[in-house]
C-alpha positions as semicolon CSV with decimal commas, in nm:
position;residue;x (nm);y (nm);z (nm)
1;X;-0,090;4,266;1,605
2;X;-0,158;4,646;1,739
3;X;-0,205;4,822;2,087
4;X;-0,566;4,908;2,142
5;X;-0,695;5,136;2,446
6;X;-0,972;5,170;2,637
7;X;-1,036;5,460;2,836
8;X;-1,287;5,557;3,104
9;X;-1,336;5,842;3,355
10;X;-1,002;5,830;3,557
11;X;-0,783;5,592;3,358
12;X;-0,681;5,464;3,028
13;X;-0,608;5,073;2,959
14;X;-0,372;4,920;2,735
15;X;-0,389;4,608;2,566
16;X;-0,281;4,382;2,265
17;X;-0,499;4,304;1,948
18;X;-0,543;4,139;1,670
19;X;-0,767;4,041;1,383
20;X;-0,807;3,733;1,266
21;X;-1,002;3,516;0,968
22;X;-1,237;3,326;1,135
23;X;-1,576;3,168;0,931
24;X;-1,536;3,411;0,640
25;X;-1,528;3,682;0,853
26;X;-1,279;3,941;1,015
27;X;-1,253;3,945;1,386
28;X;-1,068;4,130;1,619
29;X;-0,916;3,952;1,961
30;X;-0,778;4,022;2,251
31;X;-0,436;3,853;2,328
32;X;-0,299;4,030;2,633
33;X;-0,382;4,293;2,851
34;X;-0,114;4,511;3,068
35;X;-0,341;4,708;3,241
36;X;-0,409;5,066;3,333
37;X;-0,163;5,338;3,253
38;X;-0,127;5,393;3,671
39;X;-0,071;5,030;3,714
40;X;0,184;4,991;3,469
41;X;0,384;5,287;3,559
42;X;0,405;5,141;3,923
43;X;0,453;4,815;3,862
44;X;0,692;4,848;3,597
45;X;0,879;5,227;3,663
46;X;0,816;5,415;3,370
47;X;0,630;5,756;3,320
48;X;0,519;5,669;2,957
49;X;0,286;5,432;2,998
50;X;0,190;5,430;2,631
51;X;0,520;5,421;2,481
52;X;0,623;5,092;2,716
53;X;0,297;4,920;2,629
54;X;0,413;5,005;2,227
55;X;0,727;4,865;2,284
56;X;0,633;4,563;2,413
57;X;0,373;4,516;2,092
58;X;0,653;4,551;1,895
59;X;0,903;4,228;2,139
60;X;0,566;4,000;2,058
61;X;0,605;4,103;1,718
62;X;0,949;3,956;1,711
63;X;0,870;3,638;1,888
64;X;0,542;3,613;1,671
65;X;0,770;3,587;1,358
66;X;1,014;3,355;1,516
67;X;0,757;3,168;1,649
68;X;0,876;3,184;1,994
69;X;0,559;3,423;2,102
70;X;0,318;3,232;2,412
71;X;-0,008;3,241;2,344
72;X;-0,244;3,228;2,609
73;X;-0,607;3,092;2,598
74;X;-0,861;3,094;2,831
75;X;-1,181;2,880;2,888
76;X;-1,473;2,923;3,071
77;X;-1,612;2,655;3,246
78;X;-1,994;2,737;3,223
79;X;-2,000;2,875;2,870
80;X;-2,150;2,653;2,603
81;X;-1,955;2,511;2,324
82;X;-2,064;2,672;1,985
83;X;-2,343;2,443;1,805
84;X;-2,169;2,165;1,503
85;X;-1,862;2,400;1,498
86;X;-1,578;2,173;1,433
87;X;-1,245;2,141;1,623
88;X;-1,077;1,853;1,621
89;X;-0,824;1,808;1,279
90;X;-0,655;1,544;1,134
91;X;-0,295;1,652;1,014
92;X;-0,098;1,311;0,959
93;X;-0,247;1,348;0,597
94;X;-0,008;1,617;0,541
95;X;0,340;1,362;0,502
96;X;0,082;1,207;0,218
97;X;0,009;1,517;0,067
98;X;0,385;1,584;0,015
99;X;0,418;1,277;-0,151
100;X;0,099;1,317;-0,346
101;X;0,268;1,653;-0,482
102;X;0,627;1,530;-0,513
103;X;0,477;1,307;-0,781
104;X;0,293;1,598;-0,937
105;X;-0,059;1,452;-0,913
106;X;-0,152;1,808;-0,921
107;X;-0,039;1,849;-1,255
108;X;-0,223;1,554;-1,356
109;X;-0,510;1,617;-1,261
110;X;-0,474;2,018;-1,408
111;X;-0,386;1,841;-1,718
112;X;-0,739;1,666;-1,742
113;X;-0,974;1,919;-1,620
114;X;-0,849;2,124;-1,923
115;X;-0,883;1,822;-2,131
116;X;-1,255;1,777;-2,043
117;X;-1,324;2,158;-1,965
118;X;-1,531;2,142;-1,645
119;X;-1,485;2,376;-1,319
120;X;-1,500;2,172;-1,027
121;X;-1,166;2,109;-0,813
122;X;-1,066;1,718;-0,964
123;X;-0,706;1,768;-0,783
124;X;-0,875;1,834;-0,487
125;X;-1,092;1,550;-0,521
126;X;-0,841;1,287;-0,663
127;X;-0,551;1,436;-0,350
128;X;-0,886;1,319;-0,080
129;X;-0,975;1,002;-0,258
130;X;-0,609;0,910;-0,186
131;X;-0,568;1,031;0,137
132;X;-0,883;0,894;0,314
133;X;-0,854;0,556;0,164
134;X;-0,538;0,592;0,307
135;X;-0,651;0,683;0,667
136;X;-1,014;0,626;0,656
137;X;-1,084;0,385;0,377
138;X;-1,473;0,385;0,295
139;X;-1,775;0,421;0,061
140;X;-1,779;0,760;-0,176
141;X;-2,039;0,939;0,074
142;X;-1,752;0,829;0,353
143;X;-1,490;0,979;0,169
144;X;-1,653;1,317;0,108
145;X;-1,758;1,347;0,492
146;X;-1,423;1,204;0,624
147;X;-1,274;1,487;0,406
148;X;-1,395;1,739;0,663
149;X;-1,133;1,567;0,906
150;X;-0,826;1,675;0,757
151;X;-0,726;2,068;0,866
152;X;-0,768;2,180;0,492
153;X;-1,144;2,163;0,448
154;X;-1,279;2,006;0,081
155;X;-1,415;2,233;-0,209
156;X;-1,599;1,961;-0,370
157;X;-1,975;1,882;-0,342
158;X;-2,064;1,454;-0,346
159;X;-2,208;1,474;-0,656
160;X;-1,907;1,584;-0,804
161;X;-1,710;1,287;-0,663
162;X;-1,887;1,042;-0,839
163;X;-1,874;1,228;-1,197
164;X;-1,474;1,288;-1,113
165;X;-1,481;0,886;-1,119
166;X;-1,580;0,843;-1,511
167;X;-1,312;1,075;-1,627
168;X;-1,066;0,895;-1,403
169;X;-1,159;0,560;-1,522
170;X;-1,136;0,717;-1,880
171;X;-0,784;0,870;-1,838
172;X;-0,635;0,569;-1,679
173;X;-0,346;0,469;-1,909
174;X;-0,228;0,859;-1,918
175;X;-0,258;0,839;-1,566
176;X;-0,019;0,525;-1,496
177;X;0,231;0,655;-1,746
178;X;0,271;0,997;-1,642
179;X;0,254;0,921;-1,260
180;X;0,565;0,704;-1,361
181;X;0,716;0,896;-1,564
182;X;0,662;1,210;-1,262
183;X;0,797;0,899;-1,010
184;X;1,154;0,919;-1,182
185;X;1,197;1,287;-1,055
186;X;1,141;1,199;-0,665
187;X;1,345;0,897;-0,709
188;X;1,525;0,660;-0,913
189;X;1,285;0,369;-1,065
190;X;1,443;-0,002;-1,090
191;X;1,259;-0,103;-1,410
192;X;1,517;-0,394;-1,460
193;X;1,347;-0,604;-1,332
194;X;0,980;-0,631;-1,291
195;X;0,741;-0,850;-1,109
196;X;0,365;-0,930;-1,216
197;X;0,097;-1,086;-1,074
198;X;-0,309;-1,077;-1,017
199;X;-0,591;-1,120;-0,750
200;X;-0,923;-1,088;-0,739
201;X;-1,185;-0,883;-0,582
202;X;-1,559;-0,967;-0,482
203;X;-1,896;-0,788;-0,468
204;X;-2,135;-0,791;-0,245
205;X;-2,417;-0,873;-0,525
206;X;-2,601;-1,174;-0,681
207;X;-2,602;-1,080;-1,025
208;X;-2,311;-1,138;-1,252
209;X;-2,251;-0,819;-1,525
210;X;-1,995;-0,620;-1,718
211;X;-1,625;-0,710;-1,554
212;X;-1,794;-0,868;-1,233
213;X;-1,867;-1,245;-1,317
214;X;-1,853;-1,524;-1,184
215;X;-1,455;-1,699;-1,156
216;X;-1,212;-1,890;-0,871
217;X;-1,237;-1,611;-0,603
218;X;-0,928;-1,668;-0,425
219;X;-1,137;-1,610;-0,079
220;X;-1,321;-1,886;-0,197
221;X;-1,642;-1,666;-0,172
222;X;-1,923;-1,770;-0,391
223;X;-1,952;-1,407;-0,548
224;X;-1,914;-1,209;-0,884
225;X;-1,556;-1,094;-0,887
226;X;-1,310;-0,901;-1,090
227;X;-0,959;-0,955;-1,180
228;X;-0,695;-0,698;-1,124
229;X;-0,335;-0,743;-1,277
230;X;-0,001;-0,546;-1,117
231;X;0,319;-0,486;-1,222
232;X;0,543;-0,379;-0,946
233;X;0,896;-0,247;-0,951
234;X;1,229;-0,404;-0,782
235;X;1,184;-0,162;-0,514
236;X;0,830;-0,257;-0,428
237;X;0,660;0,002;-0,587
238;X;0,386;-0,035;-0,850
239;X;0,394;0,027;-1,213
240;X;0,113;-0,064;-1,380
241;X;-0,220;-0,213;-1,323
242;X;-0,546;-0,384;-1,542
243;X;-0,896;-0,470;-1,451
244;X;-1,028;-0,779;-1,615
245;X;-1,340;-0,984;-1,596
246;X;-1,340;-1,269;-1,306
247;X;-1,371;-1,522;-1,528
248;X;-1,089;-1,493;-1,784
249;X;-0,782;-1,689;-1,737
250;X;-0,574;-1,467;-1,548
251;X;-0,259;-1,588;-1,774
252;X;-0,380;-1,404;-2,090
253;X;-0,384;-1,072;-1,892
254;X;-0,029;-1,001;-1,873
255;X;0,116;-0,957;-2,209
256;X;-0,117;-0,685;-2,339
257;X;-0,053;-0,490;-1,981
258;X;0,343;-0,535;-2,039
259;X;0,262;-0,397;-2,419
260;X;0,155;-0,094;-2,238
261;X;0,472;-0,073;-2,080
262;X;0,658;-0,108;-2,378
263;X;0,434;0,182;-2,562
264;X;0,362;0,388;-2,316
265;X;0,620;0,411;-2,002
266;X;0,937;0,377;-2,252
267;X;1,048;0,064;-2,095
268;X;1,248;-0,186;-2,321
269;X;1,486;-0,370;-2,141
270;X;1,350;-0,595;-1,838
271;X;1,359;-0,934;-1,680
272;X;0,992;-1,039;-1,594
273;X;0,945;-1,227;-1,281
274;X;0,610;-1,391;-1,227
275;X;0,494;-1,703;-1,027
276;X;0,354;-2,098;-1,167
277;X;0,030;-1,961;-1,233
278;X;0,123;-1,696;-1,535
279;X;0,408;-1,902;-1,650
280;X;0,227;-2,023;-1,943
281;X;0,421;-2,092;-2,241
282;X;0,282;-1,784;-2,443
283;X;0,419;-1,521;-2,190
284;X;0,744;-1,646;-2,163
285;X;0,794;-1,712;-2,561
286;X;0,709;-1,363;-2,559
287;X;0,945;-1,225;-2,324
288;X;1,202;-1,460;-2,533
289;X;1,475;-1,261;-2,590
290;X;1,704;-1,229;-2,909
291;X;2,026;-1,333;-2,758
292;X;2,190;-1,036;-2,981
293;X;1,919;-0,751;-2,891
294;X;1,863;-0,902;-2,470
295;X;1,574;-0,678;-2,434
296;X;1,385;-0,922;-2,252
297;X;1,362;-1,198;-2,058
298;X;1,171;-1,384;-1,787
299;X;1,217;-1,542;-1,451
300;X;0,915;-1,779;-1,350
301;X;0,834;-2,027;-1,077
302;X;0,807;-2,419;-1,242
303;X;0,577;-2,660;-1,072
304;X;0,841;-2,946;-0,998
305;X;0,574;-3,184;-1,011
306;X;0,452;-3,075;-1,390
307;X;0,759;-3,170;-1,530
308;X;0,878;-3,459;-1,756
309;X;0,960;-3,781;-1,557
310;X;1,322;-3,711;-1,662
311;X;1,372;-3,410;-1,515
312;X;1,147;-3,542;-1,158
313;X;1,449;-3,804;-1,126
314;X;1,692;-3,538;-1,208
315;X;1,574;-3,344;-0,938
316;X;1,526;-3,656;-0,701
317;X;1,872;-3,708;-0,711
318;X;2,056;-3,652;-0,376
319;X;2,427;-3,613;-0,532
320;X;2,526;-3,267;-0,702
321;X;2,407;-3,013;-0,541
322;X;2,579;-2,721;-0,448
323;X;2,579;-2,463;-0,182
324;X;2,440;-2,115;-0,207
325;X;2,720;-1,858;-0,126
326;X;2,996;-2,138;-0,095
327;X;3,275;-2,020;-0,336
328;X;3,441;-2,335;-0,335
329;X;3,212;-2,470;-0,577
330;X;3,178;-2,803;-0,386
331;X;2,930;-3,035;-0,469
332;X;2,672;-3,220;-0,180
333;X;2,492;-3,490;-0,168
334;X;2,167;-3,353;0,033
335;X;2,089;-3,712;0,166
336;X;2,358;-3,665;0,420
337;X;2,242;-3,332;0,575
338;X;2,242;-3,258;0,931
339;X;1,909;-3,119;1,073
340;X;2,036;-2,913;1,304
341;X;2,372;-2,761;1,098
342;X;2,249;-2,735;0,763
343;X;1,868;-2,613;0,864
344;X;1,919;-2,256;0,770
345;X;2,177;-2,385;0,380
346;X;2,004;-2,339;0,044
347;X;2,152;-2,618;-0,210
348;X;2,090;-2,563;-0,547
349;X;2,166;-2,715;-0,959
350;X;2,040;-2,606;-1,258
351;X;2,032;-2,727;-1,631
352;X;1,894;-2,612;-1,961
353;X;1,627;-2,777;-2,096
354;X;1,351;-2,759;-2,401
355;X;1,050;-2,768;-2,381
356;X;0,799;-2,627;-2,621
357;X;1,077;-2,522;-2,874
358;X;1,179;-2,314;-2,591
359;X;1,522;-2,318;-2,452
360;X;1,495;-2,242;-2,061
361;X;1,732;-2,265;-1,777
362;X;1,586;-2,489;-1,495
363;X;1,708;-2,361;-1,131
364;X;1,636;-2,610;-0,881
365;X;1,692;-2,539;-0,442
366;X;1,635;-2,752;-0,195
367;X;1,617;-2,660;0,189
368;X;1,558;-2,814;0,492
369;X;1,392;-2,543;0,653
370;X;1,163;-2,548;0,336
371;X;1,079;-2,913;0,350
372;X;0,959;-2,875;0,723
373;X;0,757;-2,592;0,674
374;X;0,586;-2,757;0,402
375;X;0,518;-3,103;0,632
376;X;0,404;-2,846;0,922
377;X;0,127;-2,718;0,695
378;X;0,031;-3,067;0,556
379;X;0,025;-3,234;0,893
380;X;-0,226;-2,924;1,012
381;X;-0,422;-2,997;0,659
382;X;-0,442;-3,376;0,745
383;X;-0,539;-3,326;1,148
384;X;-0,827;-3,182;0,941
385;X;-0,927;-3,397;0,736
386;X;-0,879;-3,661;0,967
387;X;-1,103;-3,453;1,217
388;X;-1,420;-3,453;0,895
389;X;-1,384;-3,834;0,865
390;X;-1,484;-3,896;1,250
391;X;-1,786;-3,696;1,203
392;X;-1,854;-3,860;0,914
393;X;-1,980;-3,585;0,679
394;X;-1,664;-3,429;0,500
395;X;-1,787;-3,282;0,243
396;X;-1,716;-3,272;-0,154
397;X;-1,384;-3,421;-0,233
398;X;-1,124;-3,094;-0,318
399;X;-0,840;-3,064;-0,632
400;X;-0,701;-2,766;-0,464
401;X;-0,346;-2,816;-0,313
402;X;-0,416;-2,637;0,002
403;X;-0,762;-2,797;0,081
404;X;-0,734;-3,087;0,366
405;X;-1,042;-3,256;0,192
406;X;-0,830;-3,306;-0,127
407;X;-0,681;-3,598;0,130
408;X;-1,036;-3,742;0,195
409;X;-1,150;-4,092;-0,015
410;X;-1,516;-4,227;-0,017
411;X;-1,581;-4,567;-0,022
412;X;-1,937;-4,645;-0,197
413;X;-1,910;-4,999;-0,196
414;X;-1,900;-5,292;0,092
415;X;-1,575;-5,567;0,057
416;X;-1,773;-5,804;-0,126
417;X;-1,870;-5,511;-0,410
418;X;-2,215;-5,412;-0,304
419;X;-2,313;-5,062;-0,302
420;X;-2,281;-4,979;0,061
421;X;-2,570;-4,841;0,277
422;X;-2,353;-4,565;0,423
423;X;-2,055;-4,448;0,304
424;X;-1,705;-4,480;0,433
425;X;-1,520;-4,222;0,438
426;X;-1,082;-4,242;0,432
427;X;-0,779;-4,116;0,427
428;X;-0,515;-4,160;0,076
429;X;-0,237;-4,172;0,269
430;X;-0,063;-4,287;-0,086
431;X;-0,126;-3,900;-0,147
432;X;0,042;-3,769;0,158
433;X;0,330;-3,981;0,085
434;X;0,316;-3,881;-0,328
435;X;0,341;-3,538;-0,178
436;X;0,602;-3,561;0,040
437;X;0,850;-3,654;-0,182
438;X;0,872;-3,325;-0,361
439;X;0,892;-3,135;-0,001
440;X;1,210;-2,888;0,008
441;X;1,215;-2,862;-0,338
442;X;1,144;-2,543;-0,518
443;X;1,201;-2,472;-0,909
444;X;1,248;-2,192;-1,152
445;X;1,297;-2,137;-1,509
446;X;1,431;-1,838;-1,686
447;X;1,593;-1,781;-2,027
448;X;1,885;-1,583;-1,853
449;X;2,197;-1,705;-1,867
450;X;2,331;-1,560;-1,548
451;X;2,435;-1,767;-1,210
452;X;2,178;-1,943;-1,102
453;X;2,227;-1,794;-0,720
454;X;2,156;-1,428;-0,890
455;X;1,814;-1,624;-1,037
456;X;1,733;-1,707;-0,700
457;X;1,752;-1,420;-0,614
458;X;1,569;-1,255;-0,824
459;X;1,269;-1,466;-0,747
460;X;1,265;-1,417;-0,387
461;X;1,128;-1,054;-0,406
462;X;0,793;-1,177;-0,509
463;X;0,667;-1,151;-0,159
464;X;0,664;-0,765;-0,237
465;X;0,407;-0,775;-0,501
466;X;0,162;-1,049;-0,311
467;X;0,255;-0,779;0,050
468;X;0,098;-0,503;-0,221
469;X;-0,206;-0,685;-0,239
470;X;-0,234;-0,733;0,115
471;X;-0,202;-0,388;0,149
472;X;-0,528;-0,286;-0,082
473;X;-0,764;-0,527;0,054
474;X;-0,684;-0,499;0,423
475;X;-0,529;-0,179;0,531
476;X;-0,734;0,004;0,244
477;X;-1,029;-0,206;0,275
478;X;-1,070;-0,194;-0,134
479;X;-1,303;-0,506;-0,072
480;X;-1,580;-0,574;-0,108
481;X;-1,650;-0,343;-0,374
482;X;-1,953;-0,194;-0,355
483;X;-1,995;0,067;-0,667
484;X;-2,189;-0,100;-0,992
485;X;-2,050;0,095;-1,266
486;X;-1,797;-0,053;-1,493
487;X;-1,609;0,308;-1,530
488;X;-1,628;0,396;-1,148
489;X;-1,525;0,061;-1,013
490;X;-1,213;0,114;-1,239
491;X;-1,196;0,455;-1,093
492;X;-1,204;0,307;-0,740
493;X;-0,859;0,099;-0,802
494;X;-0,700;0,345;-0,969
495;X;-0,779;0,546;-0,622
496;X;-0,575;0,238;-0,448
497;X;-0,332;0,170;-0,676
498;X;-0,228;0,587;-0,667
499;X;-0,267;0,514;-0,255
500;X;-0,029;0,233;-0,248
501;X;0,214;0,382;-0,450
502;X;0,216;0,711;-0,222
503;X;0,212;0,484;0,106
504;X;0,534;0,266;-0,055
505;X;0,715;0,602;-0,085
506;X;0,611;0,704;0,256
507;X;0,765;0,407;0,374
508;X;1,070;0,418;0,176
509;X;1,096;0,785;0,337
510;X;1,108;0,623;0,674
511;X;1,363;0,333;0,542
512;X;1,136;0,098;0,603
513;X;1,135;0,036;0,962
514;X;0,790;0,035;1,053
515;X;0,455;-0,173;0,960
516;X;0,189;-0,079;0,748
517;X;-0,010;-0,081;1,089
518;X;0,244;0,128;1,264
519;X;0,240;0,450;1,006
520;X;-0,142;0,437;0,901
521;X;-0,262;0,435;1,299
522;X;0,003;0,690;1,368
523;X;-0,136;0,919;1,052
524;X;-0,471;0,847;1,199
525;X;-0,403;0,985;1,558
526;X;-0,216;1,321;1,448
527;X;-0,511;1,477;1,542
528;X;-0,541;1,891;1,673
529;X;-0,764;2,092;1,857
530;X;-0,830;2,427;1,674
531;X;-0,850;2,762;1,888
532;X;-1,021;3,010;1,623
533;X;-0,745;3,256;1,586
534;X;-0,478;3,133;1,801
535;X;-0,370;2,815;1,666
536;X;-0,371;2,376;1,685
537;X;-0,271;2,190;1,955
538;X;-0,157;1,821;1,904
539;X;-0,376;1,598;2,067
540;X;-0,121;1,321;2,010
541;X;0,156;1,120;2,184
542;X;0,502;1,246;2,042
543;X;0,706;0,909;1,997
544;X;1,001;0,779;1,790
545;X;0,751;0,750;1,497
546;X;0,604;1,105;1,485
547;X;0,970;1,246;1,535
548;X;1,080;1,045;1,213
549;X;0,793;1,139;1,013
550;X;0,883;1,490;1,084
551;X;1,255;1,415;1,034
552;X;1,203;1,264;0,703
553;X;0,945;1,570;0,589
554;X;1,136;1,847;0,695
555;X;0,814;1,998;0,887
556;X;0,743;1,983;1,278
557;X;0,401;1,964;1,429
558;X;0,486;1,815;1,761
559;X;0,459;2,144;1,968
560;X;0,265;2,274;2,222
561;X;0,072;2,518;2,007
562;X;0,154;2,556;1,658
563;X;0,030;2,930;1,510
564;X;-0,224;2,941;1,310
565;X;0,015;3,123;1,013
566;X;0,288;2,861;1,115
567;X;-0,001;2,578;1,004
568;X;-0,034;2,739;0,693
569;X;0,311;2,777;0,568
570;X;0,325;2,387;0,687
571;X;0,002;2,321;0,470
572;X;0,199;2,517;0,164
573;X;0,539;2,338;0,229
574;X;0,406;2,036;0,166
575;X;0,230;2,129;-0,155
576;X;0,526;2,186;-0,316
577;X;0,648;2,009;-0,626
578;X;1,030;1,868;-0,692
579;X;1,092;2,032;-0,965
């Protein structure tokens, strides 16, 4: 910022310059004007008109610095806008791009460009493959031109996207471990106890190849599929995650992930928690702990109706119970409950038992509130079924437990044993009522010895894991996938599963008190308008969201104008590291 003159025959202007960087190229602007050197001796009482116009270069100087200087922009209303010149910005990537540094994904991705030796920018292209499926999740070639959004411009071509891919499929495993490993430094990891679990994801293609095949989508979409295995953290965030073929039993995909926790994150000690479907025998012998060493253990749902008759008619019995958080120690008899008092009680008993030379503690709850939830769902399944019987033309007869047509009988032959000319189609109401015996009811096994309300517990967090899949395939759209390549379709979770992790400790940042929806639209509306040389105007609504975001970053946007050297040092703040 200078004083620049002007003068002409009987006068000499004053007025205030200054040169800014605008398309790779110096250029000098006007920011005030005071006038001729008559007009400001008259209006303001000096004799030096020079020396006031100097000083007063020097006051906009000190409110420049202190960012307290106004700066004044005018538009004319019959000039044409400049042809594809961009100037609306995004800027709610930046509270991303903190966390993306705080867990030095920087130094990653330094790490393996030296490894591999090439020249292109892979942080910058791994830091916008994160924070555009993030805000604007879409194909590769929507990636690279959503990356022009954000106020930082990319330095990446396309095609270097998609080779960037291969060598992040390759260095997956040193990714994972030293993303945890960085995750320790921005906050403390509760590895004590883990939870696993696995989805699936389809493809929009005909052909079954490589990892996509053919397997029990869990959309129920008649596609090729993979399978993707997570291991998530007590606090929600993830630890580890695999890529299998859609057609392997997802059971057998856990224990060589967990070895990888063992080798390569220097975990040890840790209760696994896992639903019915991975319980298999195998994975919990091997998380069978040596009483003496208790390195490991596991916590697992237990289908009540898969047990031995024994233990059905244990559980069937109404006396013994106890009450969750009643430190009386009193026992119930759950027969005798009162629907409207005990709605909202958990009862609970547990015993050891063996099965498969295994010696497992059996945690059994019952609730009320449970029980009706369950018969609300069933009676909504059966209104269903009942519904495809009328018209006659149900369909195939259904195994699975949430299908209404699992309900649904045909009869192919008449009363006296003939095969019938049409057939009849019914309800097995002996099912419904096989079904509702069990209802309220809800078992777990573990080979901990601790109380079995601490079990409990334990196994109610598993909602965070299956939210984390919710997560990727809505809000990050990381379905269907439409890449072919074994390597880059790896690359393309590893994308989400670095995005969830930075959105969990975005959300941890603001203690949890908004949705998913809530923070992603507000990152998405943080928007600016960009005045070459003067600065960004928000273009959004300041709310109780925006101010905790900038609470919780130590950075505020939410100003009138914010300098362009003011967005910069904000840009640079949030690039860098903890330590």
């Amino acid at each position: 910022m200078r004083l620049g003159w002007s003068k002409s025959k009987y006068s000499t202007s004053y007025y205030v310059q200054k040169t800014v960087y605008v398309n790779g190229k110096n250029k000098s602007i006007i920011l005030k004007k005071f006038g001729s050197d008559k007009y400001i001796c008259e209006t303001y009482g000096v004799t030096d008109a020079k020396a006031w116009a100097q000083q007063q270069v020097e006051l906009m100087r000190q409110e420049e610095s202190q960012n307290m200087a106004p700066i004044s922009i005018s538009f004319l209303p019959d000039k044409e806008l400049p042809t594809e010149q961009q100037r609306c910005f995004n800027g709610g990537y930046l509270f991303l791009q903190d966390i993306y540094y705080q867990l030095g994904l920087h130094r990653i991705s330094k790490a393996i460009s030296k490894k591999h030796g090439f020249q292109y920018n892979l942080n910058s292209i791994l830091s916008r493959l994160i924070y555009t499926r993030i805000l604007y999740p879409s194909s590769k070639l929507g990636t690279f031109e959503d990356s022009h959004k954000f106020i930082e411009q990319p330095d990446f071509e396309l095609h270097q996207i998609y080779r960037a891919l291969s060598v992040l499929a390759e260095e997956s495993d040193y990714i994972q471990a030293a993303l945890f490993k960085n995750s320790i430094k921005l906050a403390k990891r509760k590895t004590g106890i883990i939870y696993y679990d696995c989805t699936n994801f389809y493809f929009e293609i005909e052909q079954a190849e490589d990892d996509k095949q053919y397997g029990l989508s869990k959309e129920n979409r008649p596609l090729p599929i993979v399978e993707m295995g997570l291991f998530m953290d007590a606090e929600g965030i993830p630890l580890a995650f695999c890529i299998n073929p859609g057609n392997r039993n997802e059971q057998i995909s856990m224990v060589p992930l967990e070895k990888k926790l063992l080798q390569n994150f220097d975990l040890s000690r840790f209760v696994v928690c896992t639903d019915a479907g991975l319980s298999s025998t195998e994975n919990r012998r091997f998380n069978d702990y040596d009483k003496a060493d208790g390195s490991r253990a596991f916590v697992t749902t237990q289908s009540v109706k898969k047990l031995k008759k024994h233990l059905k008619n244990w559980i069937l019995e109404t006396t013994g119970w106890k009450l969750s958080g009643d430190t009386k120690n009193r026992t119930y008899d759950i027969s005798d409950l009162d629907e409207k008092e005990d709605i909202e009680k958990i009862f609970y008993k547990s015993r050891w038992i063996k099965e498969d030379g295994l010696e497992q503690h059996l945690i059994v709850t019952y609730s009320l509130k449970y029980r009706n939830y369950l018969r609300t769902i069933r009676n909504r399944q059966l209104e269903r079924a009942l519904k495809a019987v009328k018209k006659g033309s149900p369909g195939v007869e259904s195994k699975r437990k949430n299908d209404p047509k699992r309900f649904i009988r045909a009869n192919h032959a008449t009363q006296h044993g003939e095969v019938a000319d049409k057939i009849a189609y019914y309800i097995d109401y002996e099912l419904v009522k096989e079904e509702e015996t069990f209802d309220g009811f809800y078992a777990v096994c573990t080979n901990l010895e601790d109380d079995a309300q601490e079990i409990v517990k334990i196994n109610k967090r598993r909602w965070e894991i299956e939210e984390c899949f919710r997560i990727m395939k809505s809000d990050f759209e990381a379905r269907p996938v439409y890449l072919q390549d074994k390597e880059r379709i790896k690359a393309h979770f590893m994308t989400c599963f670095i995005a969830l992790i930075v959105y969990r400790y975005l959300e941890k940042k603001l203690d949890e008190k908004y949705t998913c929806n809530q923070i992603i639209d507000c990152l998405k509306e943080m928007n600016f308008l960009k005045f070459e040389g003067k600065g960004y105007i928000p273009t959004y609504t300041k709310t109780e969201l925006t101010d905790a975001l900038h609470n919780a970053f130590g950075f505020h946007t939410s100003k009138e104008i914010i300098p362009v050297k003011k967005m910069k040092n904000i840009c640079a703040q949030t690039k860098k590291p903890i330590v």
